[in-house]
Coordinates of N, CA, C and O in Angstrom, one line a residue:
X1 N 0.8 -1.2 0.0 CA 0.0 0.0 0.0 C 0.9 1.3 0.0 O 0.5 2.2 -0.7
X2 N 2.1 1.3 0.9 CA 3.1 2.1 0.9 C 3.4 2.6 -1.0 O 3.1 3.7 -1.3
X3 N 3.9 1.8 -1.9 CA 4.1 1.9 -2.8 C 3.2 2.9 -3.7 O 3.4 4.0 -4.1
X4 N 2.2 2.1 -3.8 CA 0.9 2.9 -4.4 C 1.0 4.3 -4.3 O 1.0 5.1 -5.2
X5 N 1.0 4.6 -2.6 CA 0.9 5.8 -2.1 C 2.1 7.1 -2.7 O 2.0 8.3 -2.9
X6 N 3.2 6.3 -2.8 CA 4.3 7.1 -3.4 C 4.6 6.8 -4.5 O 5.7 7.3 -4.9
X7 N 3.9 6.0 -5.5 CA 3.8 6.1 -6.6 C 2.8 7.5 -7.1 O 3.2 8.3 -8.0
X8 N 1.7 7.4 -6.4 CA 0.6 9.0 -6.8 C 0.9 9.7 -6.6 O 0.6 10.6 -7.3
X9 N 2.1 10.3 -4.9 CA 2.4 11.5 -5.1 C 2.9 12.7 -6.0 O 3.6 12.2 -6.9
X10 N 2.9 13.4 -6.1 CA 3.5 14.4 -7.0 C 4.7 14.6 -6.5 O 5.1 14.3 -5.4
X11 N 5.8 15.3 -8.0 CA 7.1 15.3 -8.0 C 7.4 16.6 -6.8 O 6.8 17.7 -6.7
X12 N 8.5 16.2 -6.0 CA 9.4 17.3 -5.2 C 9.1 18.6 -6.1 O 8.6 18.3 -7.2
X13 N 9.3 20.0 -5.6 CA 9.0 20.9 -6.6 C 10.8 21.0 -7.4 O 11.2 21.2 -8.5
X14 N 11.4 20.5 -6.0 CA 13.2 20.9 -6.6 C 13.5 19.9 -7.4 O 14.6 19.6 -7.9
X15 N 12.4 19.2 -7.5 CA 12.7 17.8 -9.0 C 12.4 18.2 -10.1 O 13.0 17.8 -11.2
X16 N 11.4 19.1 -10.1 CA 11.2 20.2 -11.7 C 11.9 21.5 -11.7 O 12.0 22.2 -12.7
X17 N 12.3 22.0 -10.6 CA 13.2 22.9 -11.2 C 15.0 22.7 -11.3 O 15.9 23.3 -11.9
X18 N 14.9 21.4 -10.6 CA 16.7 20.6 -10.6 C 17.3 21.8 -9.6 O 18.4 22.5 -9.8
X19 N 16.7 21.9 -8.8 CA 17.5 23.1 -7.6 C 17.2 22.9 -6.2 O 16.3 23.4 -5.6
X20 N 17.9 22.4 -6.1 CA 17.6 22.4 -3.9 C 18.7 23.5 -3.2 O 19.2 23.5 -2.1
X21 N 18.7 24.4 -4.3 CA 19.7 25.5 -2.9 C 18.9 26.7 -2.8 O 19.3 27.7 -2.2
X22 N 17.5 26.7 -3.4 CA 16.7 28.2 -3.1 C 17.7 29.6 -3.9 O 17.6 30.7 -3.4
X23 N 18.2 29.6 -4.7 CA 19.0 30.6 -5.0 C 17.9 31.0 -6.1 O 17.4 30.2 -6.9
X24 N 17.4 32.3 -6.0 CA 16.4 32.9 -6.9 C 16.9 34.3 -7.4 O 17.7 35.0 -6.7
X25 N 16.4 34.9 -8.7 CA 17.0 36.3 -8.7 C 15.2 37.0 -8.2 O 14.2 36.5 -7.8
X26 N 15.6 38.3 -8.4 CA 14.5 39.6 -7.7 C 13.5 39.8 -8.4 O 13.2 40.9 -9.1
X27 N 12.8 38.7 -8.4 CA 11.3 38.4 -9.5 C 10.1 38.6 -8.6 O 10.1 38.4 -7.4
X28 N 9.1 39.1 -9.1 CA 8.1 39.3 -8.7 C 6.6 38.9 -9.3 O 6.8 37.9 -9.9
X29 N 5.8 39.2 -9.3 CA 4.1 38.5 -10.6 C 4.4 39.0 -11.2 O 4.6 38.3 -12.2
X30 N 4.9 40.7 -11.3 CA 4.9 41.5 -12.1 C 6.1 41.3 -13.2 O 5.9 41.8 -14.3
X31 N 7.0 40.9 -13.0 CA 8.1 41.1 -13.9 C 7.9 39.9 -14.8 O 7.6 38.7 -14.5
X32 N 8.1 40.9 -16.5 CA 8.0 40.0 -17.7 C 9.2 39.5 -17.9 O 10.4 39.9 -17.6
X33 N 8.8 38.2 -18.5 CA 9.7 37.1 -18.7 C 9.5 37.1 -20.5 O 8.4 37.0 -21.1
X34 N 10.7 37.2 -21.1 CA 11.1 37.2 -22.3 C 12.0 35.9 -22.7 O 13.0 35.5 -22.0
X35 N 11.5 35.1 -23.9 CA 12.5 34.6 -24.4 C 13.2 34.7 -25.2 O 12.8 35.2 -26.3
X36 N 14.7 34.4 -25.1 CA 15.9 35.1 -25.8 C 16.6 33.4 -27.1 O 17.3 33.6 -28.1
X37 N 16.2 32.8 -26.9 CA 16.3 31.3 -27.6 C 15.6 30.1 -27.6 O 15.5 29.6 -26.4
X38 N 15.2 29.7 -28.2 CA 14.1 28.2 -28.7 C 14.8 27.5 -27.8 O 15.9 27.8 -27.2
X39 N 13.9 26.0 -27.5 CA 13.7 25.4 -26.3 C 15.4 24.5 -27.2 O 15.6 24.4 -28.4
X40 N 16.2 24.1 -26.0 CA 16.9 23.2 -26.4 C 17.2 21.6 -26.6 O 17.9 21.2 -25.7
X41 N 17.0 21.2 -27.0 CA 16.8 19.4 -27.4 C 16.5 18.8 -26.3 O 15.5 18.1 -26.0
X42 N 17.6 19.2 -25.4 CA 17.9 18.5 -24.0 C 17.1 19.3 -22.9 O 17.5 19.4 -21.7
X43 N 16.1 19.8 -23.3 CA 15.6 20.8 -22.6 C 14.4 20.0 -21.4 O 14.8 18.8 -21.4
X44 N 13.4 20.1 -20.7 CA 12.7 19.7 -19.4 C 11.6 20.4 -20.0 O 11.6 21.5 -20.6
X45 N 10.3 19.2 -19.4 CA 9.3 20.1 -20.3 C 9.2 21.3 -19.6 O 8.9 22.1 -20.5
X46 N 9.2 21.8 -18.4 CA 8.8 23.2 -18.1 C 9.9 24.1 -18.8 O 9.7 25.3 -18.8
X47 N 10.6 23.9 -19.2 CA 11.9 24.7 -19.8 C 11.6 24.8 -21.2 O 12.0 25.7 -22.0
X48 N 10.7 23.6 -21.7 CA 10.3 24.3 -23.4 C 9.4 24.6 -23.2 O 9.2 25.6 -23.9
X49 N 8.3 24.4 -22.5 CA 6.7 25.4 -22.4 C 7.6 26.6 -22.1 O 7.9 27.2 -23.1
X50 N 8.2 27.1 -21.0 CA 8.3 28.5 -20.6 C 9.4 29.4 -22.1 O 9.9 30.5 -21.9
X51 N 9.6 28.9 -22.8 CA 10.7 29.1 -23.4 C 9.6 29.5 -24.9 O 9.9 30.4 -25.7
X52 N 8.4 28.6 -25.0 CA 7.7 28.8 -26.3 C 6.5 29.6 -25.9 O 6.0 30.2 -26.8
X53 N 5.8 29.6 -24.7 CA 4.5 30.9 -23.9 C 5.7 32.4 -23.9 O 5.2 33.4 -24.0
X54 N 7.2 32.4 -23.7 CA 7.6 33.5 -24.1 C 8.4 34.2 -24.8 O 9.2 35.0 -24.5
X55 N 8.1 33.6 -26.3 CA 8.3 34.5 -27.0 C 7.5 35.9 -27.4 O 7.8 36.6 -28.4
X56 N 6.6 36.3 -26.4 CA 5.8 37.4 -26.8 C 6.1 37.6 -25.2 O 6.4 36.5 -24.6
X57 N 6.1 38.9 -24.2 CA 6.5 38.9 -23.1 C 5.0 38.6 -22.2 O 3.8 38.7 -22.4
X58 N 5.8 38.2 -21.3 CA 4.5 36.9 -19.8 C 5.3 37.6 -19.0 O 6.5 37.9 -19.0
X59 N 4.1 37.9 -17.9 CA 4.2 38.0 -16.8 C 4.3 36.8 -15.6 O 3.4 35.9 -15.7
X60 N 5.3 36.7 -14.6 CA 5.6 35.6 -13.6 C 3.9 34.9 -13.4 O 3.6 33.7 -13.4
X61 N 3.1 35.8 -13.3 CA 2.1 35.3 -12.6 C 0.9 34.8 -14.0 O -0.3 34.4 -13.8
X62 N 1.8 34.9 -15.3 CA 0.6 34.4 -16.4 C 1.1 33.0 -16.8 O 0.4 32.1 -17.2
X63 N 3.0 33.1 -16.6 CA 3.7 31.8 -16.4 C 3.1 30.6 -15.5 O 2.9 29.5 -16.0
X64 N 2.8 30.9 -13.9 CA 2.7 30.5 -13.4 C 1.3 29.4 -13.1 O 0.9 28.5 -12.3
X65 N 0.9 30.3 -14.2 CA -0.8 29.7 -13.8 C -0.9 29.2 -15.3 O -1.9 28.5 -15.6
X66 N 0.0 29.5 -16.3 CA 0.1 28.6 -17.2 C 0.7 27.5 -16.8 O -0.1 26.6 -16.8
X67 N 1.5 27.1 -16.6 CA 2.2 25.7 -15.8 C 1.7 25.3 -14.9 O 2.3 24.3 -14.5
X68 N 0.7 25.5 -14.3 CA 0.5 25.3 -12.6 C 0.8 25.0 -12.2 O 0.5 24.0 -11.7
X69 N 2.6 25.8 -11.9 CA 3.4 25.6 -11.1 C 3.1 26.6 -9.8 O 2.6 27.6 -10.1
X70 N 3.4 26.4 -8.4 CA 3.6 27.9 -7.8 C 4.8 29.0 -7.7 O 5.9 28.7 -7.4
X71 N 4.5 29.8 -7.8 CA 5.3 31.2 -8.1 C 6.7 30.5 -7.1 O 7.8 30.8 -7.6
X72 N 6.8 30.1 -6.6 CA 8.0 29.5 -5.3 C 8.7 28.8 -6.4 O 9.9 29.0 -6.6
X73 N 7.8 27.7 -7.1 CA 8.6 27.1 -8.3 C 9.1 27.8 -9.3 O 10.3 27.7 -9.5
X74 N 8.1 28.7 -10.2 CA 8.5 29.8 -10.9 C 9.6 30.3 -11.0 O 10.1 30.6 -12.1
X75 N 10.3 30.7 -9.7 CA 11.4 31.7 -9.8 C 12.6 31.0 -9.7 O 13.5 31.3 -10.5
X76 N 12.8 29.9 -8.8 CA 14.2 29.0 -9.4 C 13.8 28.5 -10.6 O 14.9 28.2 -11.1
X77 N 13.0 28.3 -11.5 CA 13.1 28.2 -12.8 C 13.2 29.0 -13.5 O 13.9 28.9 -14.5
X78 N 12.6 30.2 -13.3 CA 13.0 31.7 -14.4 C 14.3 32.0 -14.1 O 14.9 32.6 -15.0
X79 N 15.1 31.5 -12.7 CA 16.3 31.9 -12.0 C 17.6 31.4 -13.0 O 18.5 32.0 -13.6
X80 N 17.1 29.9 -13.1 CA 18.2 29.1 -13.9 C 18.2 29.4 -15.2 O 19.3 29.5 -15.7
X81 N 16.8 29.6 -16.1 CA 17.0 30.3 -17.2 C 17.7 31.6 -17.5 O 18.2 31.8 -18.6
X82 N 17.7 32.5 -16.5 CA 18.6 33.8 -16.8 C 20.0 33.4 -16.6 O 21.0 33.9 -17.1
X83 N 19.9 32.6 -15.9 CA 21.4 32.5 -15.7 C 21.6 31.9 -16.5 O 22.3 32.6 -17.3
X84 N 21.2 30.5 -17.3 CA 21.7 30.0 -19.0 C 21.3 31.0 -20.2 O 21.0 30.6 -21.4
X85 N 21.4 31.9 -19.9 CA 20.8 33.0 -20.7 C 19.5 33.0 -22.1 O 19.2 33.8 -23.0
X86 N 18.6 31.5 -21.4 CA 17.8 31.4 -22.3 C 16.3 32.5 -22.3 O 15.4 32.4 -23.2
X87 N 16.4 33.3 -21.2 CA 15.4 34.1 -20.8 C 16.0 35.7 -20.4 O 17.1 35.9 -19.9
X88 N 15.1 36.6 -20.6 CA 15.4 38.1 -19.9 C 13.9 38.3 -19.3 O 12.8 38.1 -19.8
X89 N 14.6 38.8 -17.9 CA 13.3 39.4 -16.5 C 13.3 40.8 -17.1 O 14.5 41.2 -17.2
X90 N 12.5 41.5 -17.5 CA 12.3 43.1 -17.4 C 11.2 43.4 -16.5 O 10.2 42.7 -16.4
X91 N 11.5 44.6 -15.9 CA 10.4 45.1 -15.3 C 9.3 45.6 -16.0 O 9.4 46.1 -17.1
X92 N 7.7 45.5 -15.3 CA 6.7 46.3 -16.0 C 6.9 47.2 -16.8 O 7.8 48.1 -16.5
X93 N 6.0 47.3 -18.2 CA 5.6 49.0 -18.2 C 4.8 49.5 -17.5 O 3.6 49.1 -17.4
X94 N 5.3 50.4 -17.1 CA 4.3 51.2 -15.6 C 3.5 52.6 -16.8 O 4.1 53.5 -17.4
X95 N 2.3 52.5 -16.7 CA 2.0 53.5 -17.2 C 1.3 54.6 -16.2 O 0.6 54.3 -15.2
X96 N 1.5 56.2 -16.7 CA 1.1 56.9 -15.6 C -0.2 57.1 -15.2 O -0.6 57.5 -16.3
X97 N -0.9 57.1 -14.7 CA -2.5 56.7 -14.2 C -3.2 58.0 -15.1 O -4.1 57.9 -16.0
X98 N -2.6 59.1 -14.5 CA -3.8 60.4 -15.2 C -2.3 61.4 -15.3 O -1.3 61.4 -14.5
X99 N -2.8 62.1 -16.7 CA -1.9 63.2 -17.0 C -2.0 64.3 -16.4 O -3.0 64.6 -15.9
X100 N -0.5 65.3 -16.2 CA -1.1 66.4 -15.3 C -2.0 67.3 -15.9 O -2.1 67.3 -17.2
X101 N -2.7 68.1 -15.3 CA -3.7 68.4 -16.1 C -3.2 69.6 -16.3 O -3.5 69.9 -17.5
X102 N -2.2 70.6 -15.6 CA -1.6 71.9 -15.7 C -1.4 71.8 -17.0 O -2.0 72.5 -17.8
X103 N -0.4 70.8 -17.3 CA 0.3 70.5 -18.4 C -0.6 70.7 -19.3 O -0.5 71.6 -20.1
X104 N -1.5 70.1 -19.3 CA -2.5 69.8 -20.7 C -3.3 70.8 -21.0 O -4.0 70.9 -22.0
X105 N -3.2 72.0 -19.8 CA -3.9 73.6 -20.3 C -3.4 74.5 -20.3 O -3.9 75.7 -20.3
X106 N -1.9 74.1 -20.2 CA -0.6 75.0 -20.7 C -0.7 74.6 -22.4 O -0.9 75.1 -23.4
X107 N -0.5 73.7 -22.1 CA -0.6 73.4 -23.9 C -1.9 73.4 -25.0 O -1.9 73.3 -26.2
X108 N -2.7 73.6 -24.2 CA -4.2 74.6 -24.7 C -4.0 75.5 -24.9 O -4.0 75.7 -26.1
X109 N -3.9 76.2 -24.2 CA -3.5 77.7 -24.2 C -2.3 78.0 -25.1 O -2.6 78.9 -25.8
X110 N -1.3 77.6 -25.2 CA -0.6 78.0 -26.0 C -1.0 77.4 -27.3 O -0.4 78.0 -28.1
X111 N -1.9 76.3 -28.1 CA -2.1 76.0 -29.5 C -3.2 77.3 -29.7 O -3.2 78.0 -30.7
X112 N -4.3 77.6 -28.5 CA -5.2 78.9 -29.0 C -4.5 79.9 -29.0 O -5.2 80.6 -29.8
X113 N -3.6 80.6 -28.7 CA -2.5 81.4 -29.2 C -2.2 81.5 -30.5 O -2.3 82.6 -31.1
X114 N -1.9 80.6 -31.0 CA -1.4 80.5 -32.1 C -2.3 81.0 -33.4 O -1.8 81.0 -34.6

């Protein structure tokens, strides 16, 4: 019965990311994950899924819930890809919420001038 039982469990998470030292870089939901080269032969499936969902840029947290992996797994695997250089972390684009409005009736004002 023992067997059975650890036959069903699911894999260690440090068995899909090949890392048991916790070393992660400064990732967040937010930070897009880019890929920089095609999955490699010898590659792990989470390493060619994450490698072909980003060729267009993903967010940690669009990765994550595409794999259903958790974000804890996520980042020693985004971790080891930056470091094989098959991925780049960029930060958000932050866009600004509302324009100043001064600004925008300074520059009214000066096109009715004209």
């Amino acid at each position: 019965m023992a067997a059975a039982a650890a036959a069903a469990a699911p894999e260690r998470l440090y068995a899909i990311t090949g890392s048991a030292d916790g070393a992660r870089a400064e990732l967040d939901l937010m930070t897009l994950i880019v890929a920089r080269a095609t999955p490699p032969p010898a590659a792990s499936p989470e390493t060619a899924a994450v490698l072909r969902l980003c060729a267009a840029p993903l967010s940690m947290a669009e990765l994550s819930a595409c794999l259903r992996l958790p974000f804890s797994a996520m980042t020693v695997l985004i971790t080891e890809l930056i470091a094989a250089e098959l991925v780049q972390a960029r930060a958000p684009i932050v866009r600004q919420a509302a324009f100043d409005r001064s600004l925008l009736e300074a520059v009214m004002h000066g096109l009715q001038r004209l």
